[in-house]
CSV table of C-alpha atoms in Angstrom, one decimal:
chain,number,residue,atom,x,y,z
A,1,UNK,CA,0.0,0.0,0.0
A,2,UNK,CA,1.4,3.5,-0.9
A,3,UNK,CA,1.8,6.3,2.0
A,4,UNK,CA,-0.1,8.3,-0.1
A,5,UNK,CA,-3.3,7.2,-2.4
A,6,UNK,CA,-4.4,10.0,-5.2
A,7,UNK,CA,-7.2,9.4,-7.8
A,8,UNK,CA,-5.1,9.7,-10.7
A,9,UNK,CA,-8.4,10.9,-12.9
A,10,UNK,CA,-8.5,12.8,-15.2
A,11,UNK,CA,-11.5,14.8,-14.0
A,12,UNK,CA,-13.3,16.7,-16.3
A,13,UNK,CA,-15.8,19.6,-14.9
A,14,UNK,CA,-17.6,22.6,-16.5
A,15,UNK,CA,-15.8,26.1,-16.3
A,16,UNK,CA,-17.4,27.5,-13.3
A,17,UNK,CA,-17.7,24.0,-11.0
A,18,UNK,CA,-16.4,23.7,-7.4
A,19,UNK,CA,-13.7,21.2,-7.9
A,20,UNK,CA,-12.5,18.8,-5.1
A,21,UNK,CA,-9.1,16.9,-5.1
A,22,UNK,CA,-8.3,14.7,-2.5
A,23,UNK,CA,-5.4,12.4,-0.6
A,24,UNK,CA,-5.9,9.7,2.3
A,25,UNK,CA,-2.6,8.6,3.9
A,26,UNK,CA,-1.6,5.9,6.2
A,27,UNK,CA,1.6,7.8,7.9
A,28,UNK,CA,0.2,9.1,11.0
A,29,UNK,CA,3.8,11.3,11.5
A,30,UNK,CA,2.6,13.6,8.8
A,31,UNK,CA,2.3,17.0,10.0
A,32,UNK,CA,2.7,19.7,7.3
A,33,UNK,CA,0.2,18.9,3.9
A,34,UNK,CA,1.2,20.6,0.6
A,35,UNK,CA,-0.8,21.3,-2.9
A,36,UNK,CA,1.3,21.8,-6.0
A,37,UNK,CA,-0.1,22.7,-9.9
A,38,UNK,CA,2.0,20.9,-12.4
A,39,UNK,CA,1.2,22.5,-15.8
A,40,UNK,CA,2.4,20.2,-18.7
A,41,UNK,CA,6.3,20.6,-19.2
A,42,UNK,CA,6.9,22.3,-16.3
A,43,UNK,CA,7.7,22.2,-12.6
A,44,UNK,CA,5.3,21.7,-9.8
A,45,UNK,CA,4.0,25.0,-8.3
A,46,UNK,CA,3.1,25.7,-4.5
A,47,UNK,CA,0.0,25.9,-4.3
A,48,UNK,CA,-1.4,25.6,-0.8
A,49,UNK,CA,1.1,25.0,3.0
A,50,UNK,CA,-1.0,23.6,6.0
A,51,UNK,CA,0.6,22.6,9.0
A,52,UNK,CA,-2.0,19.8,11.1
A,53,UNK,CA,-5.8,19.9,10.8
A,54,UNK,CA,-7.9,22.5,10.1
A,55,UNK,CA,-8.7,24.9,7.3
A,56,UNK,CA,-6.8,27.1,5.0
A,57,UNK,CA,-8.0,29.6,2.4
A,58,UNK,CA,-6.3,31.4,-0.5
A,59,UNK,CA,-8.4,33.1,-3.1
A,60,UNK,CA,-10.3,30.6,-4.9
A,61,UNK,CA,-8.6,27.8,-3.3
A,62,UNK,CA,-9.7,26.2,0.4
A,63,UNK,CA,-7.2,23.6,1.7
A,64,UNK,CA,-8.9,21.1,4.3
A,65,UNK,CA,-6.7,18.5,6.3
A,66,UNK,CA,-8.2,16.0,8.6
A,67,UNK,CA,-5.6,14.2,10.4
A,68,UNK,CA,-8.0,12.3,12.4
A,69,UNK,CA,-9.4,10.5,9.5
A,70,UNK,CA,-5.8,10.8,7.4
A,71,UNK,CA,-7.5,12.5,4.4
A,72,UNK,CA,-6.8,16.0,2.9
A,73,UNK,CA,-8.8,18.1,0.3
A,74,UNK,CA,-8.0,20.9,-2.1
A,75,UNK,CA,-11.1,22.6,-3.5
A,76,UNK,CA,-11.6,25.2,-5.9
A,77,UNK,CA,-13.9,27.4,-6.4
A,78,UNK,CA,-15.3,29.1,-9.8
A,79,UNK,CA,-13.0,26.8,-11.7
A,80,UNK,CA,-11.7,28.1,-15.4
A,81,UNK,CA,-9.6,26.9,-18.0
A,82,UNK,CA,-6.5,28.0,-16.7
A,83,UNK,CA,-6.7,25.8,-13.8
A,84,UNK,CA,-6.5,22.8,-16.3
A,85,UNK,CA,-3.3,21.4,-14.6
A,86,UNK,CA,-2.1,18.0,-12.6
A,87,UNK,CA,-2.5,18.7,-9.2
A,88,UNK,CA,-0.4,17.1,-6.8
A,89,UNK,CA,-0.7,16.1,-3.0
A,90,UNK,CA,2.4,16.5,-0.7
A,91,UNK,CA,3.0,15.5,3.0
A,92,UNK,CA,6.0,16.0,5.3
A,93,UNK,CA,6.8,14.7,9.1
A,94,UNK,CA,9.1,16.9,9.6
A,95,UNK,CA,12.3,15.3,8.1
A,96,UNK,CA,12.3,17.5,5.4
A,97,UNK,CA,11.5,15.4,2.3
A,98,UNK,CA,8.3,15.7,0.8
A,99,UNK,CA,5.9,12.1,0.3
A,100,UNK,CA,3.9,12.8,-3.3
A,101,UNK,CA,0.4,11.5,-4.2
A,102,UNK,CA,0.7,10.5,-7.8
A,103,UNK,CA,-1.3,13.5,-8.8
A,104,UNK,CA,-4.6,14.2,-10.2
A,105,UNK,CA,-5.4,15.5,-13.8
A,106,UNK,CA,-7.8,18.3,-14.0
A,107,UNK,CA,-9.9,19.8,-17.3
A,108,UNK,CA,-11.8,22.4,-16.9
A,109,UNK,CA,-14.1,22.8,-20.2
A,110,UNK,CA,-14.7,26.1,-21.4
B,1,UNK,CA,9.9,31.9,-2.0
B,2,UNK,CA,13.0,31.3,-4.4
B,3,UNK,CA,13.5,31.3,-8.0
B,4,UNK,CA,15.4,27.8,-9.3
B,5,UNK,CA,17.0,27.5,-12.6
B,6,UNK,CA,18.2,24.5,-13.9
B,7,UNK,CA,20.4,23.7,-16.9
B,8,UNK,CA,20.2,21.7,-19.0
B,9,UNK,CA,16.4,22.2,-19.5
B,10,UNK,CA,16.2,19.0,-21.7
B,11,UNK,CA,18.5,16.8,-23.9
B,12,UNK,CA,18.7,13.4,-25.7
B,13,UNK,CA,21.5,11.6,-24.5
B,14,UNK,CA,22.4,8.1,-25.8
B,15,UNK,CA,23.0,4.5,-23.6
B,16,UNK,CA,26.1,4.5,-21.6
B,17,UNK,CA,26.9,8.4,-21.3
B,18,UNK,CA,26.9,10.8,-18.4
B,19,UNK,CA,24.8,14.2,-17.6
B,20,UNK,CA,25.5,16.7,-15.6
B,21,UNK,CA,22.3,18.9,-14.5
B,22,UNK,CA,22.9,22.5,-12.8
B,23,UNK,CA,20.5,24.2,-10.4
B,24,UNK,CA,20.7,27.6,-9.5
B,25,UNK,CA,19.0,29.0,-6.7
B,26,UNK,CA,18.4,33.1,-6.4
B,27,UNK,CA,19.3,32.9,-2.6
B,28,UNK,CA,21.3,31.1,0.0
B,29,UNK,CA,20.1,27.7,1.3
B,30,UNK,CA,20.9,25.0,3.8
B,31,UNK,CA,18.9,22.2,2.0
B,32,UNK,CA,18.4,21.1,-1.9
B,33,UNK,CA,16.6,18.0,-3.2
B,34,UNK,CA,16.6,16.5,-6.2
B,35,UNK,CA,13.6,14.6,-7.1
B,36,UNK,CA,12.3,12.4,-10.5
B,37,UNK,CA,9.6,12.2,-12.0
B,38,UNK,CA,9.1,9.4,-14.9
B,39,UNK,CA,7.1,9.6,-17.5
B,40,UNK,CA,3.2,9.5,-16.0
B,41,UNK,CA,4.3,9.6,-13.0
B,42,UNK,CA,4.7,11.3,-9.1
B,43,UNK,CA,7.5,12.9,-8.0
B,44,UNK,CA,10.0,10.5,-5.9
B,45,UNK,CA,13.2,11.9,-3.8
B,46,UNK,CA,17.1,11.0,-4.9
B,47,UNK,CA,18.4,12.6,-2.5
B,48,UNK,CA,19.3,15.4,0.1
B,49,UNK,CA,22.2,17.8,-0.8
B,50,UNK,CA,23.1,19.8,2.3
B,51,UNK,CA,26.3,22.4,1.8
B,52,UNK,CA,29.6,20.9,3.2
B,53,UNK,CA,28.6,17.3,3.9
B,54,UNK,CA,28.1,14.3,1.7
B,55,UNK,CA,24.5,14.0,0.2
B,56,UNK,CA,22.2,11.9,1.7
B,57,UNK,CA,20.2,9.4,-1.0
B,58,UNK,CA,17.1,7.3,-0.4
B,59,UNK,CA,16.3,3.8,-0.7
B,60,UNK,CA,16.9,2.7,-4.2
B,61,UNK,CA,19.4,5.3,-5.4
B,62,UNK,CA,22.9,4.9,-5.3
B,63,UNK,CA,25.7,7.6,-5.5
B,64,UNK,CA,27.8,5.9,-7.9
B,65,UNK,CA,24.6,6.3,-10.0
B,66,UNK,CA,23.7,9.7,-9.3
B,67,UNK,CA,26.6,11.8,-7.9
B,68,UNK,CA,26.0,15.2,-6.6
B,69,UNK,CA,27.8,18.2,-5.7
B,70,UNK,CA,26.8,21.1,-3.5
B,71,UNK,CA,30.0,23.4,-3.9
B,72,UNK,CA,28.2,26.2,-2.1
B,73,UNK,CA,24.9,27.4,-0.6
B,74,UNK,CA,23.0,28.4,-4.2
B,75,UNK,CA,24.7,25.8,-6.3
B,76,UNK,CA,24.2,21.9,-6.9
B,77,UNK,CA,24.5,19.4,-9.4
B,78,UNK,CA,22.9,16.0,-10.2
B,79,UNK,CA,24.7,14.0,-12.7
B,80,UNK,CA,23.4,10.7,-14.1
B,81,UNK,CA,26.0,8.5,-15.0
B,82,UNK,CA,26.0,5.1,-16.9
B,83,UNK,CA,22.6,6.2,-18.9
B,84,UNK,CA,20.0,3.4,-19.8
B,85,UNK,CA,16.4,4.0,-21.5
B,86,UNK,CA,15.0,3.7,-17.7
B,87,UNK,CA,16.7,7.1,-16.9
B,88,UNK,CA,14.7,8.7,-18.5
B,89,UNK,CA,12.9,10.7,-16.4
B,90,UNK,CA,12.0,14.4,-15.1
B,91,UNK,CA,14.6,15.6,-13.0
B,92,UNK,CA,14.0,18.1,-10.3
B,93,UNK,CA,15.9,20.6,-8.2
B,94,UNK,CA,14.0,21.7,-4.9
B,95,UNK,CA,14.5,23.3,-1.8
B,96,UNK,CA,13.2,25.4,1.4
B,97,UNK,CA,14.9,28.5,1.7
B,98,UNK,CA,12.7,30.1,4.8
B,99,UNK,CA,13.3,29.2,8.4
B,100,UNK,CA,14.2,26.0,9.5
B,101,UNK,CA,10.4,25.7,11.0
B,102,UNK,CA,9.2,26.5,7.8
B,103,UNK,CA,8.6,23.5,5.4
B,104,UNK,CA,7.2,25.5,2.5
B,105,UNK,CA,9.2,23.6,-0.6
B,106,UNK,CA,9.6,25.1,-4.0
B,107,UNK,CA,10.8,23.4,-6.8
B,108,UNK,CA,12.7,24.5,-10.5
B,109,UNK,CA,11.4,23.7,-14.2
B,110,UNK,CA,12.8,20.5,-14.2
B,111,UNK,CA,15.2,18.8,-17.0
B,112,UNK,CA,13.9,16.7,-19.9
B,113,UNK,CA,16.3,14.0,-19.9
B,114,UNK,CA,15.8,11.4,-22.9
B,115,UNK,CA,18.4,8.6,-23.1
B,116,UNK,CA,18.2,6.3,-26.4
């Protein structure tokens, strides 16, 4: 079993949807939760930080972590286009080297 | 945050040579990673560069392999050495450059590495 299970998708939504990405892990040492945005060709982009449970909110982006039940959420709100993108999970313990999920494809139609 | 460049951005190498990858980071820090990424896949650690002390690799990667150099605290380099088809891969320069409590992690554009 991985440390880190990620619907691969792709998911397709409407311009305009709420989108919701999510991770479970199994590694209760996990403390700090990450979201990056790979755009084809290049290199993953920070997206969200969250240090234990609790809610985070940037923009059109809210960032959920539930330690409790080992799962963490990325949603997005008033999805477009440009948000067409992988998005990838990321969790630390503290060692300093990041666990990835193997990423979610993302398609917003116009 | 910090702005990584890497060099090559991609090449086509053929079986049995070497490459040397560059990253360049637009401040000092302590720690670097390099990461790979294969083709449809998540990103998965090589190793952990810190300045002044050998680097650190994880299970499955090897030095001989993958040597790396971190001359001083904005430079490193990744070279892949003995090149097969299965190298060919993603590679991935990262690092933290705020406070050690502060696990924010950015990474560069990556290098396109194609072996034949």
């Amino acid at each position: 079993q991985k440390e880190v299970e990620q619907d691969p998708g792709p998911l397709s939504v409407p311009e305009g949807a709420i989108v919701s990405l999510n991770c479970t892990y199994s590694n209760s040492a996990f403390q700090y939760f990450m979201w990056y945005r790979q755009y084809s060709r290049k290199g993953p982009e920070l997206l969200m930080y969250t240090y234990s449970s609790g809610n985070k909110e940037d923009g059109r982006f809210t960032a959920q972590v539930d330690k409790s039940s080992k799962y963490i959420s990325l949603f997005i709100r008033d999805s477009q286009p440009s948000d067409s993108a992988t998005y990838l999970c990321a969790m630390d313990t503290g060692r300093r080297a990041l666990t990835f999920g193997s990423g979610t494809r993302l398609q917003v139609q116009p | 945050s910090a702005v990584i460049s890497q060099k090559p951005s991609r090449d086509i190498c053929q079986r049995g040579t070497s490459l040397t990858i560059q990253c360049q980071v637009d401040s000092q820090v302590t720690m670097m990673f390099w990461y790979r990424q294969q083709p449809g896949q998540s990103l998965t650690l090589i190793a952990t560069a810190n300045q002044g002390s050998e680097a650190t690799y994880e299970s499955g990667f090897v030095i001989d392999k993958f040597p790396i150099s971190r001359p001083n605290l904005t430079f490193s380099t990744l070279t892949v050495s003995n090149m097969s088809p299965e190298d060919s891969s993603i590679y991935l320069c990262s690092t933290r450059p705020g406070l050690a409590t502060d696990n924010e992690q950015f990474f560069g554009p990556g290098t396109r590495l194609t072996v034949l």
